[in-house]
Tab-separated table of C-alpha atoms and ligand atoms in Angstrom:
chain	number	residue	atom	x	y	z
A	1	MET	CA	-0.391	-0.113	-0.154
A	2	GLY	CA	1.621	3.268	-1.019
A	3	ILE	CA	1.578	5.940	1.454
A	4	ARG	CA	-0.996	7.938	-0.055
A	5	ASN	CA	-3.339	5.093	0.175
A	6	ARG	CA	-2.166	4.528	3.993
A	7	TYR	CA	-2.859	7.924	4.644
A	8	ARG	CA	-6.363	7.613	3.142
A	9	THR	CA	-7.052	4.256	5.324
A	10	MET	CA	-6.017	6.170	8.676
A	11	ILE	CA	-8.417	9.175	7.902
A	12	ALA	CA	-11.221	6.893	6.929
A	13	LEU	CA	-10.652	5.067	10.073
A	14	THR	CA	-10.590	7.846	12.263
A	15	VAL	CA	-13.689	9.393	10.706
A	16	GLN	CA	-15.565	5.963	11.792
A	17	LEU	CA	-14.456	5.892	14.764
A	18	LEU	CA	-15.308	9.437	15.357
A	19	PHE	CA	-19.060	8.718	13.841
A	20	THR	CA	-19.283	5.885	15.989
A	21	ALA	CA	-18.605	7.659	18.865
A	22	CYS	CA	-21.192	10.306	18.674
A	23	ALA	CA	-23.850	7.860	17.669
A	24	LYS	CA	-23.195	6.183	20.580
A	25	SER	CA	-23.266	9.140	22.804
A	26	THR	CA	-26.719	10.630	21.416
A	27	ALA	CA	-28.242	7.078	21.713
A	28	ALA	CA	-27.107	7.249	25.617
A	29	THR	CA	-27.905	10.853	26.394
A	30	ASP	CA	-30.372	13.106	24.536
A	31	SER	CA	-29.565	16.645	24.951
A	32	PRO	CA	-31.445	19.860	25.413
A	33	GLN	CA	-31.211	20.397	21.147
A	34	GLN	CA	-32.956	17.002	20.964
A	35	SER	CA	-36.416	17.192	18.785
A	36	LYS	CA	-37.756	14.109	20.778
A	37	GLY	CA	-40.793	15.463	23.375
A	38	LEU	CA	-41.496	13.493	26.327
A	39	LYS	CA	-44.044	11.197	25.140
A	40	ASP	CA	-42.038	9.789	22.604
A	41	TYR	CA	-39.362	8.501	25.015
A	42	PHE	CA	-42.103	6.974	26.947
A	43	SER	CA	-44.106	5.528	24.215
A	44	ASP	CA	-43.236	1.947	25.409
A	45	TYR	CA	-44.469	2.859	28.434
A	46	PHE	CA	-47.448	4.469	28.891
A	47	THR	CA	-49.606	7.609	27.326
A	48	MET	CA	-48.195	11.068	28.610
A	49	GLY	CA	-50.798	13.821	29.515
A	50	VAL	CA	-51.144	17.170	30.838
A	51	ALA	CA	-54.234	19.242	32.363
A	52	VAL	CA	-54.886	22.131	30.383
A	53	SER	CA	-56.846	25.589	30.294
A	54	PRO	CA	-58.390	27.084	27.594
A	55	ALA	CA	-55.730	29.793	27.338
A	56	ALA	CA	-53.054	27.064	27.082
A	57	LEU	CA	-54.196	25.841	23.473
A	58	SER	CA	-52.260	28.792	21.656
A	59	GLY	CA	-49.156	30.076	21.629
A	60	PRO	CA	-46.007	28.697	22.678
A	61	GLU	CA	-47.486	26.369	25.102
A	62	SER	CA	-49.277	24.880	22.516
A	63	ASP	CA	-46.267	24.149	20.857
A	64	LEU	CA	-45.034	22.528	23.834
A	65	ILE	CA	-47.948	20.454	24.496
A	66	LEU	CA	-48.257	18.844	21.051
A	67	LYS	CA	-44.312	18.051	21.048
A	68	ASN	CA	-44.745	16.376	24.471
A	69	PHE	CA	-47.921	14.933	25.168
A	70	GLY	CA	-50.334	12.649	23.888
A	71	SER	CA	-53.500	13.325	26.027
A	72	LEU	CA	-55.317	16.350	27.699
A	73	THR	CA	-57.315	16.861	31.054
A	74	CYS	CA	-59.483	19.804	31.342
A	75	GLU	CA	-58.260	21.214	34.422
A	76	ASN	CA	-61.549	22.951	35.204
A	77	VAL	CA	-63.638	23.264	32.637
A	78	MET	CA	-65.685	19.808	32.758
A	79	LYS	CA	-66.160	20.163	36.356
A	80	PRO	CA	-69.968	20.382	37.605
A	81	ALA	CA	-69.891	24.084	38.661
A	82	PRO	CA	-68.525	25.722	35.305
A	83	ILE	CA	-70.076	23.128	32.823
A	84	HIS	CA	-73.513	22.927	34.275
A	85	PRO	CA	-73.773	26.324	36.434
A	86	ASP	CA	-77.627	25.972	36.757
A	87	GLU	CA	-79.931	22.982	36.280
A	88	ASN	CA	-81.300	24.113	33.105
A	89	ARG	CA	-78.060	25.620	31.528
A	90	TYR	CA	-75.123	24.009	30.281
A	91	SER	CA	-71.812	26.077	29.554
A	92	TRP	CA	-70.310	23.909	26.731
A	93	THR	CA	-67.727	26.606	25.093
A	94	ASN	CA	-64.508	26.143	27.155
A	95	ALA	CA	-64.751	22.053	26.978
A	96	ASP	CA	-65.736	21.922	23.393
A	97	LEU	CA	-62.868	24.321	22.432
A	98	ILE	CA	-60.237	21.468	24.439
A	99	ALA	CA	-62.340	18.521	23.229
A	100	ASN	CA	-62.009	19.989	19.545
A	101	TYR	CA	-58.271	20.724	20.129
A	102	ALA	CA	-57.621	17.036	21.479
A	103	LYS	CA	-59.529	15.923	18.182
A	104	ALA	CA	-57.978	18.135	15.393
A	105	ASN	CA	-54.853	17.159	16.744
A	106	LYS	CA	-55.213	13.362	17.340
A	107	LEU	CA	-54.893	13.538	21.239
A	108	LYS	CA	-56.470	11.298	23.732
A	109	MET	CA	-58.492	12.904	26.547
A	110	ARG	CA	-59.358	11.908	29.898
A	111	GLY	CA	-62.568	13.469	31.353
A	112	HIS	CA	-62.194	15.333	34.741
A	113	THR	CA	-64.398	14.845	36.438
A	114	LEU	CA	-68.551	13.967	36.949
A	115	VAL	CA	-68.828	13.811	40.923
A	116	TRP	CA	-66.774	16.026	43.487
A	117	HIS	CA	-67.673	17.550	46.318
A	118	ARG	CA	-65.790	20.732	45.387
A	119	GLN	CA	-66.557	22.724	42.600
A	120	SER	CA	-70.396	21.534	42.319
A	121	PRO	CA	-73.044	23.648	42.404
A	122	ALA	CA	-75.402	24.308	45.136
A	123	TRP	CA	-78.652	23.467	42.744
A	124	PHE	CA	-77.932	19.926	42.864
A	125	PHE	CA	-78.803	20.147	46.919
A	126	LYS	CA	-81.812	21.995	46.768
A	127	ASP	CA	-85.451	21.611	45.673
A	128	GLU	CA	-87.229	24.024	43.951
A	129	GLN	CA	-88.567	25.592	47.209
A	130	GLY	CA	-85.349	26.165	48.465
A	131	ASN	CA	-85.091	23.433	50.918
A	132	PRO	CA	-82.802	20.388	51.029
A	133	ALA	CA	-83.346	18.214	47.705
A	134	THR	CA	-84.234	14.596	48.618
A	135	LYS	CA	-81.958	11.544	47.905
A	136	GLU	CA	-84.606	10.627	44.523
A	137	LEU	CA	-84.161	14.274	43.331
A	138	VAL	CA	-80.507	14.244	43.747
A	139	LEU	CA	-79.996	11.143	41.806
A	140	LYS	CA	-82.358	11.901	39.253
A	141	ARG	CA	-80.274	15.196	38.150
A	142	LEU	CA	-77.073	13.371	38.780
A	143	ARG	CA	-77.955	11.093	35.969
A	144	GLU	CA	-79.140	13.716	33.763
A	145	HIS	CA	-75.812	15.793	34.355
A	146	ILE	CA	-73.701	12.343	33.574
A	147	HIS	CA	-76.007	11.586	30.188
A	148	GLN	CA	-75.164	15.051	28.852
A	149	VAL	CA	-71.665	15.293	29.732
A	150	VAL	CA	-70.547	12.376	28.935
A	151	GLY	CA	-73.034	12.034	26.005
A	152	ARG	CA	-71.540	15.184	24.284
A	153	TYR	CA	-67.949	13.937	24.566
A	154	LYS	CA	-68.529	10.507	23.638
A	155	GLY	CA	-66.019	9.436	21.064
A	156	VAL	CA	-63.321	12.006	22.031
A	157	VAL	CA	-63.054	10.941	25.969
A	158	TYR	CA	-61.849	7.743	26.316
A	159	ALA	CA	-61.874	7.739	30.283
A	160	TRP	CA	-63.509	9.377	32.959
A	161	ASP	CA	-62.687	10.370	36.398
A	162	VAL	CA	-66.286	9.654	37.657
A	163	VAL	CA	-66.094	10.265	41.477
A	164	ASN	CA	-63.307	12.083	42.504
A	165	GLU	CA	-62.324	12.174	46.561
A	166	ALA	CA	-65.284	10.566	48.138
A	167	ILE	CA	-62.882	8.658	50.614
A	168	ASP	CA	-62.205	10.843	53.966
A	169	ASP	CA	-58.845	11.844	55.112
A	170	SER	CA	-59.197	11.072	58.647
A	171	ASP	CA	-59.007	7.509	60.172
A	172	GLN	CA	-62.604	7.559	61.788
A	173	LYS	CA	-64.315	7.986	59.003
A	174	THR	CA	-64.707	6.061	55.576
A	175	TYR	CA	-66.648	8.239	53.589
A	176	ARG	CA	-65.818	12.127	53.092
A	177	GLU	CA	-69.164	13.767	54.311
A	178	THR	CA	-70.136	15.606	50.998
A	179	ASP	CA	-73.465	17.110	50.336
A	180	TRP	CA	-73.450	14.104	47.775
A	181	TYR	CA	-73.034	11.667	50.712
A	182	LYS	CA	-75.694	13.466	53.252
A	183	ILE	CA	-78.146	13.073	51.323
A	184	CYS	CA	-77.982	9.726	49.371
A	185	GLY	CA	-75.493	7.904	51.556
A	186	PRO	CA	-72.347	5.911	49.759
A	187	GLU	CA	-75.223	4.713	46.973
A	188	TYR	CA	-74.132	8.133	44.765
A	189	ILE	CA	-70.722	6.713	44.329
A	190	ALA	CA	-71.993	3.123	42.521
A	191	SER	CA	-75.038	4.979	40.453
A	192	ALA	CA	-72.467	7.706	38.921
A	193	PHE	CA	-70.306	4.658	37.679
A	194	ARG	CA	-73.759	2.932	36.115
A	195	TYR	CA	-74.945	6.410	34.723
A	196	ALA	CA	-71.733	7.178	33.164
A	197	HIS	CA	-71.680	3.177	32.016
A	198	GLU	CA	-75.117	3.788	30.341
A	199	ALA	CA	-73.955	6.954	28.977
A	200	ASP	CA	-70.924	5.671	27.043
A	201	PRO	CA	-70.310	1.699	27.108
A	202	ASP	CA	-67.020	1.945	25.658
A	203	ALA	CA	-65.681	4.982	28.340
A	204	LEU	CA	-63.302	3.616	31.152
A	205	LEU	CA	-64.555	4.493	34.263
A	206	PHE	CA	-62.225	5.484	37.122
A	207	TYR	CA	-62.253	6.283	40.772
A	208	ASN	CA	-59.700	9.109	41.310
A	209	ASP	CA	-58.045	10.271	44.690
A	210	TYR	CA	-55.158	11.735	46.477
A	211	ASN	CA	-52.891	10.400	49.314
A	212	THR	CA	-53.523	7.242	47.746
A	213	GLU	CA	-50.200	5.847	49.123
A	214	ASN	CA	-51.410	6.324	52.651
A	215	PRO	CA	-51.996	3.107	54.011
A	216	VAL	CA	-54.996	4.061	55.994
A	217	LYS	CA	-56.678	5.801	53.069
A	218	ARG	CA	-55.737	3.232	50.695
A	219	GLU	CA	-57.481	0.298	52.493
A	220	LYS	CA	-60.230	2.232	52.454
A	221	ILE	CA	-60.233	2.962	48.639
A	222	ILE	CA	-59.093	-0.908	47.878
A	223	ASN	CA	-62.611	-1.592	50.417
A	224	MET	CA	-64.869	0.506	48.501
A	225	ILE	CA	-64.008	-0.432	45.178
A	226	LYS	CA	-63.839	-4.631	46.180
A	227	GLY	CA	-67.407	-3.465	47.211
A	228	LEU	CA	-68.045	-1.972	44.240
A	229	LEU	CA	-66.955	-4.681	42.316
A	230	ASP	CA	-68.766	-7.259	43.978
A	231	GLU	CA	-72.333	-5.365	43.098
A	232	GLY	CA	-71.229	-5.433	39.421
A	233	VAL	CA	-70.595	-1.672	39.065
A	234	PRO	CA	-69.032	-0.692	36.309
A	235	ILE	CA	-65.734	0.413	37.278
A	236	HIS	CA	-62.503	0.136	35.302
A	237	GLY	CA	-59.698	2.031	36.684
A	238	ILE	CA	-58.269	3.700	39.487
A	239	GLY	CA	-56.313	7.380	39.425
A	240	LEU	CA	-53.843	7.779	41.659
A	241	GLN	CA	-53.383	11.896	41.273
A	242	GLY	CA	-50.171	11.859	42.327
A	243	HIS	CA	-49.922	15.430	43.874
A	244	TRP	CA	-46.618	14.746	45.364
A	245	SER	CA	-43.716	16.517	46.631
A	246	VAL	CA	-39.753	16.177	47.728
A	247	SER	CA	-41.203	14.358	50.836
A	248	TYR	CA	-43.718	12.138	49.625
A	249	PRO	CA	-44.155	9.418	48.889
A	250	SER	CA	-41.462	7.268	49.527
A	251	GLU	CA	-40.085	4.688	47.126
A	252	LYS	CA	-41.523	2.040	49.353
A	253	GLN	CA	-45.009	3.398	49.870
A	254	LEU	CA	-45.262	4.230	46.270
A	255	ARG	CA	-44.484	0.394	45.399
A	256	GLU	CA	-46.500	-1.065	47.792
A	257	SER	CA	-49.581	1.216	46.831
A	258	ILE	CA	-49.147	0.326	43.180
A	259	ASP	CA	-48.846	-3.511	44.030
A	260	GLN	CA	-52.036	-3.268	46.362
A	261	TYR	CA	-53.857	-1.279	43.682
A	262	ALA	CA	-52.872	-3.678	40.953
A	263	LYS	CA	-53.843	-6.612	42.717
A	264	LEU	CA	-57.843	-5.367	42.007
A	265	GLY	CA	-57.480	-5.827	38.717
A	266	LEU	CA	-58.211	-2.395	37.673
A	267	LYS	CA	-56.334	-0.037	35.161
A	268	ILE	CA	-53.910	2.398	37.025
A	269	GLN	CA	-53.123	5.623	35.853
A	270	VAL	CA	-51.580	8.806	37.393
A	271	THR	CA	-53.711	11.489	36.741
A	272	GLU	CA	-52.485	14.719	38.413
A	273	LEU	CA	-48.780	14.582	38.879
A	274	ASP	CA	-46.849	17.253	40.341
A	275	VAL	CA	-43.531	17.236	42.520
A	276	SER	CA	-43.818	20.363	45.155
A	277	VAL	CA	-40.323	21.527	46.059
A	278	TYR	CA	-41.559	22.104	49.322
A	279	PRO	CA	-41.704	19.080	52.217
A	280	SER	CA	-45.258	18.753	53.887
A	281	GLY	CA	-45.201	21.239	56.638
A	282	HIS	CA	-43.011	23.942	55.091
A	283	ASN	CA	-45.312	26.654	54.883
A	284	ASN	CA	-42.950	29.911	54.967
A	285	PRO	CA	-44.592	32.444	52.344
A	286	ASP	CA	-41.311	34.059	51.668
A	287	ASP	CA	-39.175	31.231	51.207
A	288	ASP	CA	-39.989	30.429	47.730
A	289	ALA	CA	-36.827	30.180	45.971
A	290	PHE	CA	-36.100	27.199	43.597
A	291	THR	CA	-32.348	26.784	45.509
A	292	PRO	CA	-29.811	24.082	43.997
A	293	GLU	CA	-30.968	21.945	46.666
A	294	ARG	CA	-34.525	22.220	46.191
A	295	GLU	CA	-33.978	21.192	42.388
A	296	GLN	CA	-31.703	18.393	43.191
A	297	LYS	CA	-34.091	16.788	45.855
A	298	GLN	CA	-37.107	17.451	43.128
A	299	ILE	CA	-34.850	15.666	40.459
A	300	ASP	CA	-34.123	12.641	42.866
A	301	GLN	CA	-37.938	12.543	43.573
A	302	TYR	CA	-38.762	12.470	39.856
A	303	LYS	CA	-36.321	9.872	39.200
A	304	MET	CA	-37.609	7.750	41.944
A	305	ILE	CA	-41.211	8.191	40.822
A	306	PHE	CA	-40.519	7.022	37.290
A	307	ARG	CA	-38.198	4.459	38.005
A	308	VAL	CA	-40.999	2.780	40.141
A	309	LEU	CA	-43.567	3.858	37.177
A	310	ARG	CA	-41.720	2.366	34.422
A	311	ASP	CA	-41.062	-1.025	36.836
A	312	TYR	CA	-44.936	-1.093	36.761
A	313	ARG	CA	-45.830	-0.449	32.798
A	314	SER	CA	-47.338	-3.458	32.522
A	315	VAL	CA	-50.328	-2.263	35.158
A	316	ILE	CA	-49.997	1.724	34.482
A	317	SER	CA	-51.298	2.923	31.008
A	318	ALA	CA	-51.096	6.689	31.695
A	319	VAL	CA	-49.471	9.227	33.252
A	320	THR	CA	-50.877	13.141	33.305
A	321	PHE	CA	-49.177	15.904	34.272
A	322	TRP	CA	-51.518	18.686	36.596
A	323	ASN	CA	-50.616	22.006	34.457
A	324	VAL	CA	-48.271	22.215	31.813
A	325	SER	CA	-44.978	24.363	33.174
A	326	ASP	CA	-43.661	26.142	36.350
A	327	LYS	CA	-44.905	29.625	34.790
A	328	SER	CA	-48.364	28.434	36.436
A	329	SER	CA	-49.401	25.893	39.023
A	330	TRP	CA	-52.113	25.538	41.465
A	331	LEU	CA	-49.462	25.048	43.633
A	332	ASP	CA	-48.552	28.717	43.351
A	333	ASN	CA	-51.565	29.113	45.465
A	334	TYR	CA	-51.541	25.998	47.800
A	335	PRO	CA	-51.092	25.366	50.438
A	336	VAL	CA	-49.702	28.956	51.051
A	337	PRO	CA	-51.384	31.501	48.781
A	338	GLY	CA	-48.901	33.702	46.679
A	339	ARG	CA	-45.959	31.349	47.379
A	340	LYS	CA	-44.283	30.075	43.758
A	341	ASN	CA	-43.702	26.627	43.263
A	342	TYR	CA	-41.980	24.950	40.756
A	343	PRO	CA	-43.309	21.333	40.725
A	344	LEU	CA	-43.356	20.467	36.680
A	345	LEU	CA	-40.649	19.130	34.328
A	346	PHE	CA	-40.961	22.434	31.958
A	347	ASP	CA	-39.460	25.848	33.541
A	348	THR	CA	-41.146	29.357	33.732
A	349	ASN	CA	-39.757	29.777	30.204
A	350	LEU	CA	-41.355	26.891	29.072
A	351	GLN	CA	-37.487	25.208	28.735
A	352	PRO	CA	-37.303	21.490	30.015
A	353	LYS	CA	-36.054	21.378	33.319
A	354	LYS	CA	-32.830	19.319	34.609
A	355	ALA	CA	-35.393	16.640	35.967
A	356	PHE	CA	-37.145	16.566	32.802
A	357	TRP	CA	-33.263	15.207	31.022
A	358	GLU	CA	-32.603	13.091	34.116
A	359	ILE	CA	-36.002	11.056	33.703
A	360	VAL	CA	-35.826	10.735	29.898
A	361	ASN	CA	-32.152	10.049	30.250
A	362	TRP	CA	-32.614	7.046	32.622
B	1	LIG	C1	-57.683	17.731	42.862
B	1	LIG	C2	-58.653	17.829	41.576
B	1	LIG	C3	-58.208	18.619	40.421
B	1	LIG	C4	-57.324	19.924	41.023
B	1	LIG	C5	-56.485	19.623	41.645
B	1	LIG	C6	-55.591	21.166	41.896
B	1	LIG	O1	-56.540	17.139	42.922
B	1	LIG	O2	-58.967	16.782	41.276
B	1	LIG	O3	-59.438	18.533	39.623
B	1	LIG	O4	-58.623	20.924	41.382
B	1	LIG	O5	-57.081	19.321	42.891
B	1	LIG	O6	-56.284	22.115	41.437
C-alpha cells in the first residue's frame, strides 16, 4: 500500500471511529437540542398527558403540548360547576374548545370529573323551594348531568374520572361527608358509575383520589372498590392523583401502593402528577426560591417516581401532569397563597428542566 493510500485508510478509520462515538453518545444521553418530546421517550411505557386550560391551547404553550403530550385533561372546565352552572343551563364553550383541539390534533382525552365535593353547584342539593333536595331528586339530577356531559364527549373522551375524592382523610370515617354523601349515602358512588356506563359503554371509568399512598386511606379506597366490583358496578380503573412532593411518597410507599391497587385487577393511571419543591409542613410564604438544593431533591424524587412507574408499566397505562409548566401551577396558591412553586418538568420559560433530562435519559 502506498503512503497516500495508507493515509487515506487512516483518515477513513478515524472518521468512522468518531462517527460511531458520536452516535453512541447521542443514543445514551439526549441533549436539550433533541427534537423528541416527553411522550416519545415514554412511548413503550404509557401515554403522557397534561391538564390544560383553554388559554394554553394557543401560542408557545400549544407547541410545547403538541410536542410532549399525547393526552389532555381539562383542568377545570368539565367540572360540574363550570359546565353545568344552573339546572337548565350547560356551558359547553370551553370544554368544547379543548375537546375540539384534542380531536384536531389526534390527542387522547381524559374527562375530569363528574362527581366531586368541590366545584359542584349548590342547585344540585336544593329543591325548588330552597329546601334540602331528596335523595331521589339528587340522583335524578346526577343521572341527567352525567348523561349530558358524557354523551356530548362520547368518542373523544376515552376515560372519565367518575367520582373524585369520596374517601375521608381521617382515620375515623370511611366516606367524606359531602353533600352527595349526606343526602344519598354511599349509593351516589355506584349510581354515578352506572349512569356513566349507560351514557358511554365504551368509556373507561375511574375512581380518582389523592394521598392514595397513605396506608389507612389506601385500605379504605380498596375496600370501597372491592365492594363496588362485588355489586357489579362498572368501574375500570383507579386514578392516583400524584400530587406529590420532595418528601412524599417514599419509594417503598409508592411500590407497596401500586402492588395493592394492582391486585384489584383494574387499570391504574397517574392522573394529576406534580412534585412540590416544598416538603409537607413547610409553609413559610417568603421562602420560595428554587435553590439548587431544592432542584436536586426534586430531580431525585422525579427519578424515583419514574423508576417505579416504569417498573409497573404492565399495570399503569397513562401518566398525566397537572399543568403545563412552572409558569403557572395551582401549587402557586396552595397550600400557601401566593407562594411560587416549581413542581413540573418545564420551567417558567417553558424549557425542559434538569429533572426532564434525568427522567428521559435514565
Ligand atoms: C384535585 C382535583 C383537581 C384539581 C386539583 C388542584 O386534585 O381533582 O381537579 O382541582 O385538586 O387544582
